[in-house]
Amino acid sequence: MKEVNLIPDDPSSAECIKQLEQEIKILRQLHHPNIVQYYGSETVGDHLYIYMEYVHPGSISKFMREHCGAMTESVVRNFTRHILSGLAYLHSNKPIHRDIKGANLLVNKSGIVKLADFGLAKINI
């Protein structure tokens, strides 16, 4: 879940809301095993909640830190296959992620990698 504090009449908050609305619009359209699943969103008072799939234990960045940067070739191959599969699906549906990095690539306990954080994504027309 992503929680955002909404501040009325604040230009930076308005820009943040616009970016989050774009992220929600994109996530709503995407259904693929290598993309974090979007479940819904709601505004309660001055908070926006975005509900998404929980991917544990976390990011590839975290995985690298915990394993001292060491990964076997088979793990790298598996991660790469999942990332490319998610990107191929994403691009076939027109969005471009624009922020692929270890912190935005989540890996679950089964070793499945999922693309996350579509805050900078744009629809490619």
mmCIF file with all atom_site columns, C-alpha atoms in Angstrom:
data_model
loop_
_atom_site.group_PDB
_atom_site.id
_atom_site.type_symbol
_atom_site.label_atom_id
_atom_site.label_alt_id
_atom_site.label_comp_id
_atom_site.label_asym_id
_atom_site.label_entity_id
_atom_site.label_seq_id
_atom_site.pdbx_PDB_ins_code
_atom_site.Cartn_x
_atom_site.Cartn_y
_atom_site.Cartn_z
_atom_site.occupancy
_atom_site.B_iso_or_equiv
_atom_site.pdbx_formal_charge
_atom_site.auth_seq_id
_atom_site.auth_comp_id
_atom_site.auth_asym_id
_atom_site.auth_atom_id
_atom_site.pdbx_PDB_model_num
ATOM 1   C CA . MET A 1 1   ? 0.000   0.000   0.000   1.00 0.00 ? 1   MET A CA 1
ATOM 2   C CA . LYS A 1 2   ? 1.166   3.480   -0.801  1.00 0.00 ? 2   LYS A CA 1
ATOM 3   C CA . GLU A 1 3   ? -0.130  6.269   1.451   1.00 0.00 ? 3   GLU A CA 1
ATOM 4   C CA . VAL A 1 4   ? 0.062   9.905   0.398   1.00 0.00 ? 4   VAL A CA 1
ATOM 5   C CA . ASN A 1 5   ? -0.814  12.915  2.535   1.00 0.00 ? 5   ASN A CA 1
ATOM 6   C CA . LEU A 1 6   ? -2.866  15.365  0.468   1.00 0.00 ? 6   LEU A CA 1
ATOM 7   C CA . ILE A 1 7   ? -2.228  19.033  1.196   1.00 0.00 ? 7   ILE A CA 1
ATOM 8   C CA . PRO A 1 8   ? -4.904  21.328  -0.274  1.00 0.00 ? 8   PRO A CA 1
ATOM 9   C CA . ASP A 1 9   ? -3.755  24.432  -2.171  1.00 0.00 ? 9   ASP A CA 1
ATOM 10  C CA . ASP A 1 10  ? -0.111  23.284  -2.245  1.00 0.00 ? 10  ASP A CA 1
ATOM 11  C CA . PRO A 1 11  ? 1.410   23.370  -5.769  1.00 0.00 ? 11  PRO A CA 1
ATOM 12  C CA . SER A 1 12  ? 3.870   20.545  -5.052  1.00 0.00 ? 12  SER A CA 1
ATOM 13  C CA . SER A 1 13  ? 1.056   18.416  -3.611  1.00 0.00 ? 13  SER A CA 1
ATOM 14  C CA . ALA A 1 14  ? -1.049  19.118  -6.707  1.00 0.00 ? 14  ALA A CA 1
ATOM 15  C CA . GLU A 1 15  ? 1.817   17.953  -8.953  1.00 0.00 ? 15  GLU A CA 1
ATOM 16  C CA . CYS A 1 16  ? 2.259   14.839  -6.813  1.00 0.00 ? 16  CYS A CA 1
ATOM 17  C CA . ILE A 1 17  ? -1.466  14.064  -7.079  1.00 0.00 ? 17  ILE A CA 1
ATOM 18  C CA . LYS A 1 18  ? -1.312  14.480  -10.857 1.00 0.00 ? 18  LYS A CA 1
ATOM 19  C CA . GLN A 1 19  ? 1.625   12.050  -11.025 1.00 0.00 ? 19  GLN A CA 1
ATOM 20  C CA . LEU A 1 20  ? -0.169  9.530   -8.794  1.00 0.00 ? 20  LEU A CA 1
ATOM 21  C CA . GLU A 1 21  ? -3.317  9.750   -10.922 1.00 0.00 ? 21  GLU A CA 1
ATOM 22  C CA . GLN A 1 22  ? -1.185  8.963   -13.992 1.00 0.00 ? 22  GLN A CA 1
ATOM 23  C CA . GLU A 1 23  ? 0.390   6.011   -12.147 1.00 0.00 ? 23  GLU A CA 1
ATOM 24  C CA . ILE A 1 24  ? -3.058  4.676   -11.166 1.00 0.00 ? 24  ILE A CA 1
ATOM 25  C CA . LYS A 1 25  ? -4.346  5.103   -14.729 1.00 0.00 ? 25  LYS A CA 1
ATOM 26  C CA . ILE A 1 26  ? -1.436  3.027   -16.057 1.00 0.00 ? 26  ILE A CA 1
ATOM 27  C CA . LEU A 1 27  ? -1.513  0.362   -13.324 1.00 0.00 ? 27  LEU A CA 1
ATOM 28  C CA . ARG A 1 28  ? -5.265  -0.134  -13.763 1.00 0.00 ? 28  ARG A CA 1
ATOM 29  C CA . GLN A 1 29  ? -4.644  -1.380  -17.335 1.00 0.00 ? 29  GLN A CA 1
ATOM 30  C CA . LEU A 1 30  ? -1.801  -3.802  -16.571 1.00 0.00 ? 30  LEU A CA 1
ATOM 31  C CA . HIS A 1 31  ? -2.202  -7.506  -15.716 1.00 0.00 ? 31  HIS A CA 1
ATOM 32  C CA . HIS A 1 32  ? 1.003   -9.541  -16.016 1.00 0.00 ? 32  HIS A CA 1
ATOM 33  C CA . PRO A 1 33  ? 2.914   -11.880 -13.673 1.00 0.00 ? 33  PRO A CA 1
ATOM 34  C CA . ASN A 1 34  ? 6.002   -9.622  -13.849 1.00 0.00 ? 34  ASN A CA 1
ATOM 35  C CA . ILE A 1 35  ? 4.216   -6.372  -12.987 1.00 0.00 ? 35  ILE A CA 1
ATOM 36  C CA . VAL A 1 36  ? 3.011   -5.504  -9.488  1.00 0.00 ? 36  VAL A CA 1
ATOM 37  C CA . GLN A 1 37  ? -0.760  -5.929  -9.382  1.00 0.00 ? 37  GLN A CA 1
ATOM 38  C CA . TYR A 1 38  ? -2.910  -2.872  -8.658  1.00 0.00 ? 38  TYR A CA 1
ATOM 39  C CA . TYR A 1 39  ? -5.971  -3.566  -6.471  1.00 0.00 ? 39  TYR A CA 1
ATOM 40  C CA . GLY A 1 40  ? -7.525  -0.128  -6.117  1.00 0.00 ? 40  GLY A CA 1
ATOM 41  C CA . SER A 1 41  ? -7.274  3.267   -4.496  1.00 0.00 ? 41  SER A CA 1
ATOM 42  C CA . GLU A 1 42  ? -9.313  5.553   -2.295  1.00 0.00 ? 42  GLU A CA 1
ATOM 43  C CA . THR A 1 43  ? -9.179  8.967   -0.703  1.00 0.00 ? 43  THR A CA 1
ATOM 44  C CA . VAL A 1 44  ? -10.004 9.134   2.994   1.00 0.00 ? 44  VAL A CA 1
ATOM 45  C CA . GLY A 1 45  ? -9.913  12.615  4.451   1.00 0.00 ? 45  GLY A CA 1
ATOM 46  C CA . ASP A 1 46  ? -6.596  14.146  3.459   1.00 0.00 ? 46  ASP A CA 1
ATOM 47  C CA . HIS A 1 47  ? -4.945  10.812  2.562   1.00 0.00 ? 47  HIS A CA 1
ATOM 48  C CA . LEU A 1 48  ? -4.789  8.902   -0.721  1.00 0.00 ? 48  LEU A CA 1
ATOM 49  C CA . TYR A 1 49  ? -4.298  5.148   -0.398  1.00 0.00 ? 49  TYR A CA 1
ATOM 50  C CA . ILE A 1 50  ? -3.129  3.031   -3.330  1.00 0.00 ? 50  ILE A CA 1
ATOM 51  C CA . TYR A 1 51  ? -3.511  -0.710  -2.796  1.00 0.00 ? 51  TYR A CA 1
ATOM 52  C CA . MET A 1 52  ? -1.053  -2.955  -4.629  1.00 0.00 ? 52  MET A CA 1
ATOM 53  C CA . GLU A 1 53  ? 0.314   -6.466  -4.424  1.00 0.00 ? 53  GLU A CA 1
ATOM 54  C CA . TYR A 1 54  ? 2.760   -6.982  -1.566  1.00 0.00 ? 54  TYR A CA 1
ATOM 55  C CA . VAL A 1 55  ? 6.028   -8.471  -2.852  1.00 0.00 ? 55  VAL A CA 1
ATOM 56  C CA . HIS A 1 56  ? 8.189   -9.978  -0.113  1.00 0.00 ? 56  HIS A CA 1
ATOM 57  C CA . PRO A 1 57  ? 11.119  -9.927  0.607   1.00 0.00 ? 57  PRO A CA 1
ATOM 58  C CA . GLY A 1 58  ? 11.520  -6.799  -1.565  1.00 0.00 ? 58  GLY A CA 1
ATOM 59  C CA . SER A 1 59  ? 13.686  -5.093  -4.157  1.00 0.00 ? 59  SER A CA 1
ATOM 60  C CA . ILE A 1 60  ? 16.582  -6.465  -6.159  1.00 0.00 ? 60  ILE A CA 1
ATOM 61  C CA . SER A 1 61  ? 18.653  -3.693  -4.519  1.00 0.00 ? 61  SER A CA 1
ATOM 62  C CA . LYS A 1 62  ? 17.859  -5.199  -1.124  1.00 0.00 ? 62  LYS A CA 1
ATOM 63  C CA . PHE A 1 63  ? 18.603  -8.697  -2.460  1.00 0.00 ? 63  PHE A CA 1
ATOM 64  C CA . MET A 1 64  ? 22.021  -7.506  -3.674  1.00 0.00 ? 64  MET A CA 1
ATOM 65  C CA . ARG A 1 65  ? 22.847  -5.879  -0.314  1.00 0.00 ? 65  ARG A CA 1
ATOM 66  C CA . GLU A 1 66  ? 21.852  -8.989  1.615   1.00 0.00 ? 66  GLU A CA 1
ATOM 67  C CA . HIS A 1 67  ? 23.888  -11.254 -0.671  1.00 0.00 ? 67  HIS A CA 1
ATOM 68  C CA . CYS A 1 68  ? 26.928  -8.928  -0.810  1.00 0.00 ? 68  CYS A CA 1
ATOM 69  C CA . GLY A 1 69  ? 26.348  -8.340  -4.519  1.00 0.00 ? 69  GLY A CA 1
ATOM 70  C CA . ALA A 1 70  ? 26.952  -12.008 -5.334  1.00 0.00 ? 70  ALA A CA 1
ATOM 71  C CA . MET A 1 71  ? 24.442  -13.717 -7.634  1.00 0.00 ? 71  MET A CA 1
ATOM 72  C CA . THR A 1 72  ? 24.856  -16.888 -9.612  1.00 0.00 ? 72  THR A CA 1
ATOM 73  C CA . GLU A 1 73  ? 24.510  -16.817 -13.372 1.00 0.00 ? 73  GLU A CA 1
ATOM 74  C CA . SER A 1 74  ? 21.240  -18.759 -13.136 1.00 0.00 ? 74  SER A CA 1
ATOM 75  C CA . VAL A 1 75  ? 19.767  -16.166 -10.726 1.00 0.00 ? 75  VAL A CA 1
ATOM 76  C CA . VAL A 1 76  ? 20.833  -13.302 -13.018 1.00 0.00 ? 76  VAL A CA 1
ATOM 77  C CA . ARG A 1 77  ? 19.358  -15.147 -16.024 1.00 0.00 ? 77  ARG A CA 1
ATOM 78  C CA . ASN A 1 78  ? 16.078  -15.721 -14.149 1.00 0.00 ? 78  ASN A CA 1
ATOM 79  C CA . PHE A 1 79  ? 15.836  -12.087 -13.015 1.00 0.00 ? 79  PHE A CA 1
ATOM 80  C CA . THR A 1 80  ? 16.665  -10.827 -16.518 1.00 0.00 ? 80  THR A CA 1
ATOM 81  C CA . ARG A 1 81  ? 14.033  -13.068 -18.137 1.00 0.00 ? 81  ARG A CA 1
ATOM 82  C CA . HIS A 1 82  ? 11.350  -11.770 -15.754 1.00 0.00 ? 82  HIS A CA 1
ATOM 83  C CA . ILE A 1 83  ? 12.347  -8.126  -16.207 1.00 0.00 ? 83  ILE A CA 1
ATOM 84  C CA . LEU A 1 84  ? 12.341  -8.420  -20.010 1.00 0.00 ? 84  LEU A CA 1
ATOM 85  C CA . SER A 1 85  ? 9.015   -10.257 -19.986 1.00 0.00 ? 85  SER A CA 1
ATOM 86  C CA . GLY A 1 86  ? 7.436   -7.490  -17.907 1.00 0.00 ? 86  GLY A CA 1
ATOM 87  C CA . LEU A 1 87  ? 8.955   -4.766  -20.104 1.00 0.00 ? 87  LEU A CA 1
ATOM 88  C CA . ALA A 1 88  ? 7.825   -6.486  -23.326 1.00 0.00 ? 88  ALA A CA 1
ATOM 89  C CA . TYR A 1 89  ? 4.264   -6.667  -21.987 1.00 0.00 ? 89  TYR A CA 1
ATOM 90  C CA . LEU A 1 90  ? 4.423   -3.083  -20.756 1.00 0.00 ? 90  LEU A CA 1
ATOM 91  C CA . HIS A 1 91  ? 5.685   -1.709  -24.072 1.00 0.00 ? 91  HIS A CA 1
ATOM 92  C CA . SER A 1 92  ? 3.145   -3.746  -26.062 1.00 0.00 ? 92  SER A CA 1
ATOM 93  C CA . ASN A 1 93  ? 0.466   -1.875  -24.096 1.00 0.00 ? 93  ASN A CA 1
ATOM 94  C CA . LYS A 1 94  ? 2.107   1.530   -24.774 1.00 0.00 ? 94  LYS A CA 1
ATOM 95  C CA . PRO A 1 95  ? 3.347   2.661   -21.327 1.00 0.00 ? 95  PRO A CA 1
ATOM 96  C CA . ILE A 1 96  ? 7.069   3.331   -20.897 1.00 0.00 ? 96  ILE A CA 1
ATOM 97  C CA . HIS A 1 97  ? 8.346   2.887   -17.322 1.00 0.00 ? 97  HIS A CA 1
ATOM 98  C CA . ARG A 1 98  ? 11.212  5.465   -17.456 1.00 0.00 ? 98  ARG A CA 1
ATOM 99  C CA . ASP A 1 99  ? 12.611  4.547   -14.019 1.00 0.00 ? 99  ASP A CA 1
ATOM 100 C CA . ILE A 1 100 ? 13.972  0.994   -14.173 1.00 0.00 ? 100 ILE A CA 1
ATOM 101 C CA . LYS A 1 101 ? 16.395  0.489   -11.277 1.00 0.00 ? 101 LYS A CA 1
ATOM 102 C CA . GLY A 1 102 ? 17.011  -2.066  -8.554  1.00 0.00 ? 102 GLY A CA 1
ATOM 103 C CA . ALA A 1 103 ? 14.708  -0.311  -6.080  1.00 0.00 ? 103 ALA A CA 1
ATOM 104 C CA . ASN A 1 104 ? 11.794  -0.561  -8.562  1.00 0.00 ? 104 ASN A CA 1
ATOM 105 C CA . LEU A 1 105 ? 12.318  -4.251  -9.355  1.00 0.00 ? 105 LEU A CA 1
ATOM 106 C CA . LEU A 1 106 ? 10.734  -6.394  -6.656  1.00 0.00 ? 106 LEU A CA 1
ATOM 107 C CA . VAL A 1 107 ? 11.505  -10.075 -6.175  1.00 0.00 ? 107 VAL A CA 1
ATOM 108 C CA . ASN A 1 108 ? 9.292   -12.461 -4.230  1.00 0.00 ? 108 ASN A CA 1
ATOM 109 C CA . LYS A 1 109 ? 10.331  -15.512 -2.229  1.00 0.00 ? 109 LYS A CA 1
ATOM 110 C CA . SER A 1 110 ? 9.842   -17.709 -5.339  1.00 0.00 ? 110 SER A CA 1
ATOM 111 C CA . GLY A 1 111 ? 12.344  -15.595 -7.308  1.00 0.00 ? 111 GLY A CA 1
ATOM 112 C CA . ILE A 1 112 ? 9.736   -13.923 -9.529  1.00 0.00 ? 112 ILE A CA 1
ATOM 113 C CA . VAL A 1 113 ? 10.673  -10.340 -10.402 1.00 0.00 ? 113 VAL A CA 1
ATOM 114 C CA . LYS A 1 114 ? 7.945   -7.710  -10.744 1.00 0.00 ? 114 LYS A CA 1
ATOM 115 C CA . LEU A 1 115 ? 8.219   -4.183  -12.107 1.00 0.00 ? 115 LEU A CA 1
ATOM 116 C CA . ALA A 1 116 ? 6.962   -1.572  -9.637  1.00 0.00 ? 116 ALA A CA 1
ATOM 117 C CA . ASP A 1 117 ? 6.695   2.202   -9.135  1.00 0.00 ? 117 ASP A CA 1
ATOM 118 C CA . PHE A 1 118 ? 5.108   3.617   -12.262 1.00 0.00 ? 118 PHE A CA 1
ATOM 119 C CA . GLY A 1 119 ? 5.232   7.207   -10.972 1.00 0.00 ? 119 GLY A CA 1
ATOM 120 C CA . LEU A 1 120 ? 7.399   8.405   -13.884 1.00 0.00 ? 120 LEU A CA 1
ATOM 121 C CA . ALA A 1 121 ? 5.739   6.214   -16.525 1.00 0.00 ? 121 ALA A CA 1
ATOM 122 C CA . LYS A 1 122 ? 4.281   7.784   -19.643 1.00 0.00 ? 122 LYS A CA 1
ATOM 123 C CA . ILE A 1 123 ? 1.933   6.493   -22.306 1.00 0.00 ? 123 ILE A CA 1
ATOM 124 C CA . ASN A 1 124 ? 3.823   6.212   -25.606 1.00 0.00 ? 124 ASN A CA 1
ATOM 125 C CA . ILE A 1 125 ? 1.482   7.262   -28.409 1.00 0.00 ? 125 ILE A CA 1
#
